[in-house]
Coordinates of C-alpha atoms in Angstrom, one line a residue:
Chain M
X1 CA 18.3 -24.5 23.9
X2 CA 14.8 -25.7 23.1
X3 CA 12.2 -23.9 22.6
X4 CA 10.1 -26.0 24.7
X5 CA 12.2 -25.2 27.9
X6 CA 11.3 -21.3 27.6
X7 CA 7.8 -21.5 27.0
X8 CA 4.9 -23.3 29.4
X9 CA 2.9 -24.6 27.2
X10 CA 1.4 -23.7 23.9
X11 CA -1.0 -21.5 24.6
X12 CA 2.5 -19.5 25.9
X13 CA 3.8 -19.4 23.1
X14 CA 1.0 -18.5 21.0
X15 CA 0.5 -15.5 23.3
X16 CA 4.1 -14.9 22.7
X17 CA 4.1 -15.0 18.7
X18 CA 1.1 -12.5 18.4
X19 CA 2.8 -10.1 20.5
X20 CA 6.0 -10.8 18.4
X21 CA 3.4 -10.2 15.4
X22 CA 2.6 -6.9 17.3
X23 CA 6.0 -5.9 18.1
X24 CA 5.4 -1.9 19.0
X25 CA 1.7 -2.4 20.8
X26 CA 1.2 -2.7 23.9
X27 CA -1.7 -4.2 26.0
X28 CA -3.0 -4.6 29.0
X29 CA -4.2 -8.5 29.5
X30 CA -7.6 -7.9 28.9
X31 CA -7.0 -5.6 25.5
X32 CA -5.3 -8.8 24.6
X33 CA -7.8 -11.4 25.5
X34 CA -10.6 -9.5 24.2
X35 CA -8.7 -8.5 20.9
X36 CA -7.1 -12.0 19.7
X37 CA -9.6 -14.0 21.7
X38 CA -7.8 -15.8 24.4
X39 CA -9.0 -16.7 27.5
X40 CA -8.7 -13.8 30.0
X41 CA -7.5 -15.9 33.2
X42 CA -5.0 -18.3 30.3
X43 CA -3.6 -14.7 29.7
X44 CA -3.3 -13.0 32.8
X45 CA -1.0 -16.1 34.2
X46 CA 0.7 -16.1 31.0
X47 CA 1.9 -12.4 30.8
X48 CA 3.9 -12.5 33.6
X49 CA 5.5 -15.4 33.3
X50 CA 6.6 -14.3 30.0
X51 CA 8.1 -11.0 31.8
X52 CA 10.2 -13.5 33.9
X53 CA 10.7 -15.2 31.0
X54 CA 12.5 -11.6 29.9
X55 CA 10.7 -12.2 26.8
X56 CA 7.9 -9.2 28.1
X57 CA 8.0 -5.7 29.4
X58 CA 5.0 -4.1 31.7
X59 CA 4.6 -0.7 31.6
X60 CA 1.9 0.6 33.9
X61 CA -0.9 -1.8 33.6
X62 CA 0.5 -3.0 30.1
X63 CA 3.3 -5.5 28.3
X64 CA 4.6 -5.4 25.0
X65 CA 7.9 -7.1 23.7
X66 CA 10.9 -6.7 25.6
X67 CA 12.8 -6.2 22.5
X68 CA 16.1 -7.8 23.4
X69 CA 18.0 -10.2 21.6
X70 CA 16.8 -13.3 22.7
X71 CA 12.9 -11.6 21.5
X72 CA 14.0 -10.4 17.8
X73 CA 15.5 -14.5 17.4
X74 CA 12.3 -15.4 18.4
X75 CA 10.7 -13.1 15.8
X76 CA 13.1 -14.5 13.0
X77 CA 12.3 -18.1 13.8
X78 CA 7.9 -17.1 13.7
X79 CA 8.7 -15.1 9.8
X80 CA 10.6 -17.9 8.9
X81 CA 8.1 -20.4 10.1
X82 CA 5.5 -18.4 7.9
X83 CA 7.5 -18.0 5.2
X84 CA 7.4 -22.0 5.2
X85 CA 3.9 -22.4 6.0
X86 CA 1.8 -19.7 4.8
X87 CA 3.2 -17.9 1.7
X88 CA 2.3 -20.0 -1.9
X89 CA 6.0 -21.9 -3.2
X90 CA 5.7 -19.6 -6.4
X91 CA 6.2 -16.0 -4.2
X92 CA 8.0 -18.5 -1.6
X93 CA 10.8 -19.1 -4.7
X94 CA 10.1 -15.3 -5.7
X95 CA 11.7 -14.0 -2.5
X96 CA 14.4 -16.6 -2.3
X97 CA 15.5 -15.5 -5.6
X98 CA 15.5 -11.7 -5.2
X99 CA 17.2 -12.3 -1.5
X100 CA 20.0 -14.9 -3.4
X101 CA 20.4 -11.9 -6.4
X102 CA 20.7 -9.4 -3.7
X103 CA 22.8 -11.8 -1.2
X104 CA 26.5 -10.7 -2.2
X105 CA 25.7 -7.1 -0.9
X106 CA 22.8 -7.1 0.9
X107 CA 22.6 -5.9 5.0
X108 CA 18.9 -6.8 5.2
X109 CA 16.2 -8.2 3.4
X110 CA 12.7 -8.1 4.2
X111 CA 9.1 -8.3 3.3
X112 CA 6.3 -6.3 3.9
X113 CA 2.9 -4.8 2.8
X114 CA -0.1 -7.5 2.8
X115 CA 1.9 -10.6 2.4
X116 CA 4.1 -9.9 5.7
X117 CA 0.5 -9.4 7.6
X118 CA -0.6 -12.5 6.0
X119 CA -3.9 -10.5 4.8
X120 CA -2.1 -11.2 0.8
X121 CA -4.2 -13.3 -1.6
X122 CA -2.4 -15.0 -4.9
X123 CA -2.9 -12.0 -6.8
X124 CA -1.3 -10.1 -4.4
X125 CA 2.4 -8.0 -4.9
X126 CA 4.7 -9.5 -3.0
X127 CA 6.7 -5.8 -1.5
X128 CA 10.8 -6.8 -0.7
X129 CA 12.8 -4.2 1.3
X130 CA 16.5 -4.3 0.2
X131 CA 19.0 -2.6 2.8
X132 CA 22.3 -2.4 2.0
X133 CA 25.9 0.1 2.7
X134 CA 25.5 2.9 0.3
X135 CA 29.1 2.0 -1.6
X136 CA 26.5 -1.1 -2.5
X137 CA 23.5 0.0 -3.3
X138 CA 24.1 0.6 -6.9
X139 CA 25.7 -3.2 -6.9
X140 CA 22.9 -4.4 -5.5
X141 CA 20.2 -3.2 -7.9
X142 CA 21.7 -4.1 -10.6
X143 CA 22.5 -7.5 -9.3
X144 CA 18.5 -8.0 -8.6
X145 CA 17.0 -6.0 -11.8
X146 CA 19.7 -7.7 -14.0
X147 CA 17.4 -10.9 -14.0
X148 CA 13.7 -10.1 -15.0
X149 CA 12.7 -11.7 -12.2
X150 CA 10.9 -8.2 -10.9
X151 CA 7.7 -9.3 -13.1
X152 CA 4.0 -8.2 -11.9
X153 CA 4.4 -9.3 -9.0
X154 CA 7.3 -8.6 -7.3
X155 CA 8.2 -4.6 -6.1
X156 CA 11.3 -4.4 -4.5
X157 CA 12.4 -1.6 -2.6
X158 CA 16.3 -0.5 -2.4
X159 CA 17.5 1.4 0.1
X160 CA 20.5 2.4 1.5
X161 CA 21.4 1.9 5.3
X162 CA 22.2 6.1 6.0
X163 CA 18.7 7.1 3.7
X164 CA 16.8 4.2 6.3
X165 CA 18.6 5.9 9.3
X166 CA 17.6 9.5 7.6
X167 CA 13.8 8.5 6.8
X168 CA 13.9 6.7 10.5
X169 CA 14.3 9.9 12.5
X170 CA 11.6 12.0 10.0
X171 CA 8.8 9.6 11.5
X172 CA 8.7 8.4 7.8
X173 CA 5.6 6.8 6.8
X174 CA 7.2 3.7 4.7
X175 CA 10.0 3.4 7.4
X176 CA 7.0 3.1 10.2
X177 CA 4.4 0.9 8.6
X178 CA 7.9 -1.7 7.7
X179 CA 9.0 -1.7 11.2
X180 CA 5.7 -2.5 12.4
X181 CA 4.7 -5.3 9.9
X182 CA 7.2 -7.9 8.8
X183 CA 9.0 -10.9 8.1
X184 CA 12.8 -10.4 8.4
X185 CA 14.0 -13.0 5.5
X186 CA 17.6 -11.9 6.3
X187 CA 19.4 -9.6 8.4
X188 CA 22.6 -8.9 9.9
X189 CA 21.6 -7.1 12.7
X190 CA 21.1 -3.7 10.9
X191 CA 17.1 -3.7 10.9
X192 CA 17.6 -5.7 14.5
X193 CA 19.2 -2.3 15.7
X194 CA 15.3 -0.1 14.7
X195 CA 12.8 -3.3 15.8
X196 CA 15.2 -2.5 19.7
X197 CA 15.0 1.1 19.1
X198 CA 11.3 1.8 18.9
X199 CA 9.4 3.8 16.9
X200 CA 10.2 7.5 16.0
X201 CA 8.6 10.4 16.8
X202 CA 7.3 12.4 13.7
X203 CA 9.1 15.4 12.7
X204 CA 7.8 18.6 11.8
X205 CA 9.2 18.2 8.3
X206 CA 7.1 14.7 8.2
X207 CA 4.1 16.3 9.6
X208 CA 4.5 19.1 6.7
X209 CA 5.3 16.7 3.3
X210 CA 2.3 14.5 5.0
X211 CA -0.1 17.7 4.7
X212 CA 1.3 18.8 1.5
X213 CA 0.4 14.9 0.3
X214 CA -3.0 15.4 1.9
X215 CA -3.6 18.7 -0.5
X216 CA -2.9 16.4 -3.3
X217 CA -5.3 13.6 -2.2
X218 CA -8.0 16.6 -1.1
X219 CA -7.3 17.6 -5.6
X220 CA -8.2 14.3 -6.5
X221 CA -11.0 13.8 -4.1
X222 CA -12.0 17.0 -6.2
X223 CA -11.3 15.9 -9.8
X224 CA -13.4 12.8 -8.9
X225 CA -16.1 14.3 -7.4
X226 CA -16.5 17.1 -9.6
X227 CA -17.3 14.5 -12.7
X228 CA -19.3 12.1 -10.2
X229 CA -17.1 9.0 -10.5
X230 CA -17.6 7.7 -7.6
X231 CA -15.7 4.4 -7.4
X232 CA -12.7 6.6 -7.3
X233 CA -13.9 9.5 -5.0
X234 CA -14.3 6.6 -2.6
X235 CA -10.9 5.2 -3.0
X236 CA -9.6 9.3 -2.5
X237 CA -12.1 9.7 0.0
X238 CA -10.7 7.1 2.4
X239 CA -7.2 7.7 1.8
X240 CA -8.0 11.3 2.8
X241 CA -9.7 11.0 6.0
X242 CA -6.8 8.0 7.0
X243 CA -4.2 10.6 6.2
X244 CA -6.3 13.2 8.4
X245 CA -6.2 11.2 11.0
X246 CA -2.3 9.9 11.1
X247 CA -2.0 13.8 11.0
X248 CA -4.1 14.6 13.9
X249 CA -2.7 11.4 16.2
X250 CA 1.0 12.0 15.0
X251 CA 0.3 15.8 16.2
X252 CA -1.0 14.3 19.5
X253 CA 2.6 12.3 19.9
X254 CA 1.1 9.1 18.9
X255 CA 2.4 6.9 16.2
X256 CA -0.2 4.6 14.4
X257 CA 1.4 1.6 12.8
X258 CA -1.1 0.5 10.2
X259 CA -4.4 1.1 8.8
X260 CA -6.5 -0.7 11.1
X261 CA -4.3 0.7 14.1
X262 CA -5.1 4.9 12.6
X263 CA -9.1 3.2 13.5
X264 CA -9.0 2.2 16.1
X265 CA -7.1 5.0 18.4
X266 CA -8.3 7.8 16.1
X267 CA -11.7 6.7 18.0
X268 CA -10.9 8.4 21.2
X269 CA -9.0 11.5 19.6
X270 CA -11.9 12.2 17.3
X271 CA -15.4 10.5 17.1
X272 CA -16.5 12.6 14.1
X273 CA -13.8 11.8 11.9
X274 CA -13.3 8.1 13.1
X275 CA -17.3 7.8 12.2
X276 CA -16.8 9.4 9.2
X277 CA -14.5 6.5 7.8
X278 CA -16.3 3.7 9.9
X279 CA -19.3 4.9 7.7
X280 CA -17.0 5.2 4.3
X281 CA -16.4 1.3 4.9
X282 CA -19.3 0.1 5.5
X283 CA -21.2 1.9 3.4
X284 CA -19.4 3.1 0.4
X285 CA -21.2 5.1 -2.0
X286 CA -24.3 6.0 -0.2
X287 CA -21.9 8.3 2.4
X288 CA -19.5 9.1 0.3
X289 CA -21.7 12.3 -1.3
X290 CA -22.7 13.3 2.5
X291 CA -19.2 13.2 4.0
X292 CA -17.9 14.9 1.3
X293 CA -20.4 17.9 2.2
X294 CA -19.3 18.1 5.6
X295 CA -15.6 18.4 4.8
X296 CA -16.9 21.3 2.3
X297 CA -18.8 22.9 5.9
X298 CA -15.8 22.0 7.9
X299 CA -13.2 22.9 5.3
X300 CA -11.4 19.6 5.7
X301 CA -10.8 16.9 8.6
X302 CA -7.4 18.7 9.9
Chain B
X1 CA -27.9 -6.6 -26.1
X2 CA -25.6 -4.4 -25.2
X3 CA -25.3 -2.5 -21.5
X4 CA -26.1 0.6 -23.1
X5 CA -26.5 2.8 -19.6
X6 CA -23.1 1.1 -18.1
X7 CA -21.2 2.1 -21.7
X8 CA -22.4 5.5 -21.8
X9 CA -21.8 6.2 -18.1
X10 CA -18.2 4.5 -18.2
X11 CA -17.4 6.9 -21.8
X12 CA -18.8 10.1 -20.0
X13 CA -16.0 9.2 -17.7
X14 CA -13.2 8.7 -19.6
X15 CA -14.0 11.9 -21.6
X16 CA -14.2 13.7 -18.5
X17 CA -11.0 12.2 -17.5
X18 CA -9.1 13.5 -20.5
X19 CA -10.8 16.7 -20.1
X20 CA -9.4 17.0 -16.3
X21 CA -5.9 15.5 -17.0
X22 CA -5.7 18.3 -19.7
X23 CA -6.9 21.4 -16.9
X24 CA -4.6 19.6 -14.4
X25 CA -1.2 19.7 -17.2
X26 CA -2.0 23.5 -17.7
X27 CA -2.3 24.1 -14.2
X28 CA 0.9 22.5 -13.6
X29 CA -0.2 19.9 -11.2
X30 CA 1.7 16.8 -12.1
X31 CA 0.4 14.3 -9.6
X32 CA -3.3 15.3 -10.2
X33 CA -2.6 15.5 -14.3
X34 CA -1.4 11.6 -14.1
X35 CA -3.8 10.5 -12.0
X36 CA -6.4 11.9 -14.6
X37 CA -4.7 10.8 -17.7
X38 CA -4.5 7.0 -16.3
X39 CA -8.5 7.0 -15.3
X40 CA -8.8 7.8 -19.0
X41 CA -7.0 4.6 -20.2
X42 CA -8.5 2.4 -17.1
X43 CA -12.5 4.0 -18.3
X44 CA -11.4 3.5 -22.0
X45 CA -10.3 -0.1 -22.3
X46 CA -13.4 -0.5 -19.7
X47 CA -15.2 0.7 -22.9
X48 CA -13.7 -1.1 -25.2
X49 CA -14.2 -4.4 -23.3
X50 CA -17.5 -3.8 -22.5
X51 CA -18.3 -3.3 -26.2
X52 CA -17.0 -6.4 -27.3
X53 CA -17.8 -8.2 -24.5
X54 CA -21.0 -7.0 -23.0
X55 CA -18.6 -7.1 -19.5
X56 CA -16.0 -4.4 -18.4
X57 CA -12.7 -5.6 -16.9
X58 CA -13.1 -7.1 -14.0
X59 CA -10.0 -9.9 -12.9
X60 CA -7.8 -9.4 -16.3
X61 CA -4.1 -7.7 -16.4
X62 CA -5.8 -4.4 -18.5
X63 CA -2.1 -3.9 -20.6
X64 CA -2.5 -7.6 -22.0
X65 CA -6.3 -6.4 -22.8
X66 CA -4.5 -2.8 -24.6
X67 CA -2.1 -5.7 -26.6
X68 CA -5.1 -8.2 -27.1
X69 CA -7.6 -5.4 -29.0
X70 CA -4.2 -4.1 -31.2
X71 CA -3.1 -7.2 -32.8
X72 CA -7.3 -7.9 -33.7
X73 CA -7.6 -4.4 -35.0
X74 CA -10.0 -3.5 -32.7
X75 CA -7.8 -0.6 -31.0
X76 CA -5.5 1.1 -33.7
X77 CA -2.1 0.8 -31.8
X78 CA -1.2 -1.2 -28.8
X79 CA -1.3 1.7 -25.9
X80 CA -0.1 -1.0 -23.4
X81 CA 3.6 0.8 -22.8
X82 CA 2.0 4.0 -22.1
X83 CA -0.7 2.5 -19.5
X84 CA 2.0 0.4 -18.4
X85 CA 3.9 3.9 -17.6
X86 CA 1.3 5.5 -16.5
X87 CA 0.8 2.6 -13.8
X88 CA 3.7 3.1 -12.0
X89 CA 4.1 6.6 -12.4
X90 CA 1.2 6.7 -10.9
X91 CA 2.5 4.8 -8.2
X92 CA 5.1 6.5 -7.9
X93 CA 3.3 9.6 -7.0
X94 CA 1.3 8.2 -4.5
X95 CA 4.6 6.1 -2.9
X96 CA 7.1 9.1 -3.4
X97 CA 10.5 7.4 -4.2
X98 CA 9.9 4.0 -2.1
X99 CA 8.2 1.8 -5.1
X100 CA 10.4 0.7 -7.6
X101 CA 8.5 2.7 -10.2
X102 CA 10.0 4.9 -13.2
X103 CA 10.3 8.4 -11.5
X104 CA 7.5 10.8 -12.4
X105 CA 7.6 12.1 -16.0
X106 CA 8.4 16.2 -16.7
X107 CA 5.1 18.1 -18.5
X108 CA 6.5 17.7 -21.8
X109 CA 6.3 14.1 -21.1
X110 CA 3.3 14.1 -19.3
X111 CA 1.9 16.2 -22.6
X112 CA 2.9 13.3 -25.3
X113 CA 0.9 11.0 -22.9
X114 CA -2.0 13.4 -23.3
X115 CA -2.0 13.1 -27.4
X116 CA -2.1 9.4 -27.2
X117 CA -4.4 9.6 -24.7
X118 CA -6.7 11.5 -27.8
X119 CA -5.8 8.7 -30.4
X120 CA -7.3 6.7 -27.7
X121 CA -10.1 8.1 -27.4
X122 CA -11.2 8.6 -31.4
X123 CA -10.7 4.6 -31.0
X124 CA -12.7 4.0 -28.5
X125 CA -15.5 6.1 -29.8
X126 CA -15.1 4.4 -33.2
X127 CA -15.7 1.3 -31.1
X128 CA -18.5 2.6 -29.6
X129 CA -19.9 4.1 -32.7
X130 CA -19.2 1.1 -34.7
X131 CA -21.2 -1.6 -32.6
X132 CA -24.2 0.7 -31.3
X133 CA -25.3 2.5 -34.9
X134 CA -22.9 0.7 -37.5
X135 CA -21.4 3.7 -38.6
X136 CA -17.7 4.4 -38.0
X137 CA -16.8 8.0 -37.0

């Protein structure tokens, strides 16, 4: 089947590509056009046609990818296209070297982090998730770590299929962010199952763990403020506010996919917290002291 | 002309982070202690480089700078291994078990890092004294 026979024109293909990059998000035609800079009339015409082709599905007024096998195959095609066209040769070779070492045992090989969202710079690390069956995980680890390939710019994370499933059910942060933004290098179908299932609801355990981590971040922030190291205070403060926002969203039944998504979604839920995050991003050193004082008065953001 | 104010501020931060690391270690707050001792190493190498080059560390790999100053005799020993381990542990503490980093250390191991940090502190102070006052304390 030729790709051109599915899409009516290049714009339609581009629109679907953006949907595939935002796998778990839904957009009305207007939201989509505004956010991604497409002509509204083009989007309004294209979305029902993509729905008819079973690449998109409609829920109320919003569209999202249909997550069918055809959809997943297109995503993998685009992922490989991005690897070939938007990643430097050195990094591409590193990814392939790691994949080749893992290949006899790997179920899924997925690039995540800044490389996957194409927000990487030359100095960014490459983050690679390697999933294998429990009985193969040690052999795969040994193989990958046998070569001194894991230098300063490759962070390889090993998961057994069982652990990925368990953490998925706990709505673990890492699993959610990896499912939300990734480039699939290889998949025997395991990772695809989760792309089809959608994002999980966070469990009580996941929320409790996040709260514990939040307290540690708060302690680090307190240390930085007492010492007066505002650079460190800024990064801890941002981490603290974003984690607080994530917990609030979880408690309201919303699962944000990444930092940008947290900022977008917290706006309607907690305007004050959203305002603090925006001020901090706009004017780091000036606002860090003031926001810290406000946190003290309100006894924390959550 | 060295940037006295910048070096002085950075030096103060370094010393305070080391004090904080010891306090957090006594309290048994391992993650906070690792973070603080790592921040001491970061600030200390910044001070040493600023004193020698009149510029703090920007895009350089700090591990290499530790190695370089040890080879040149600016630092009495090479702290690059400790720095790298702390950096990995810090990542490990922040991202849990996901990163490829080595697991977070025990309190006993952390005490050894703090001892090394105190040696680095002496080296840092000596470098600062030598350049600004011409005396080696």
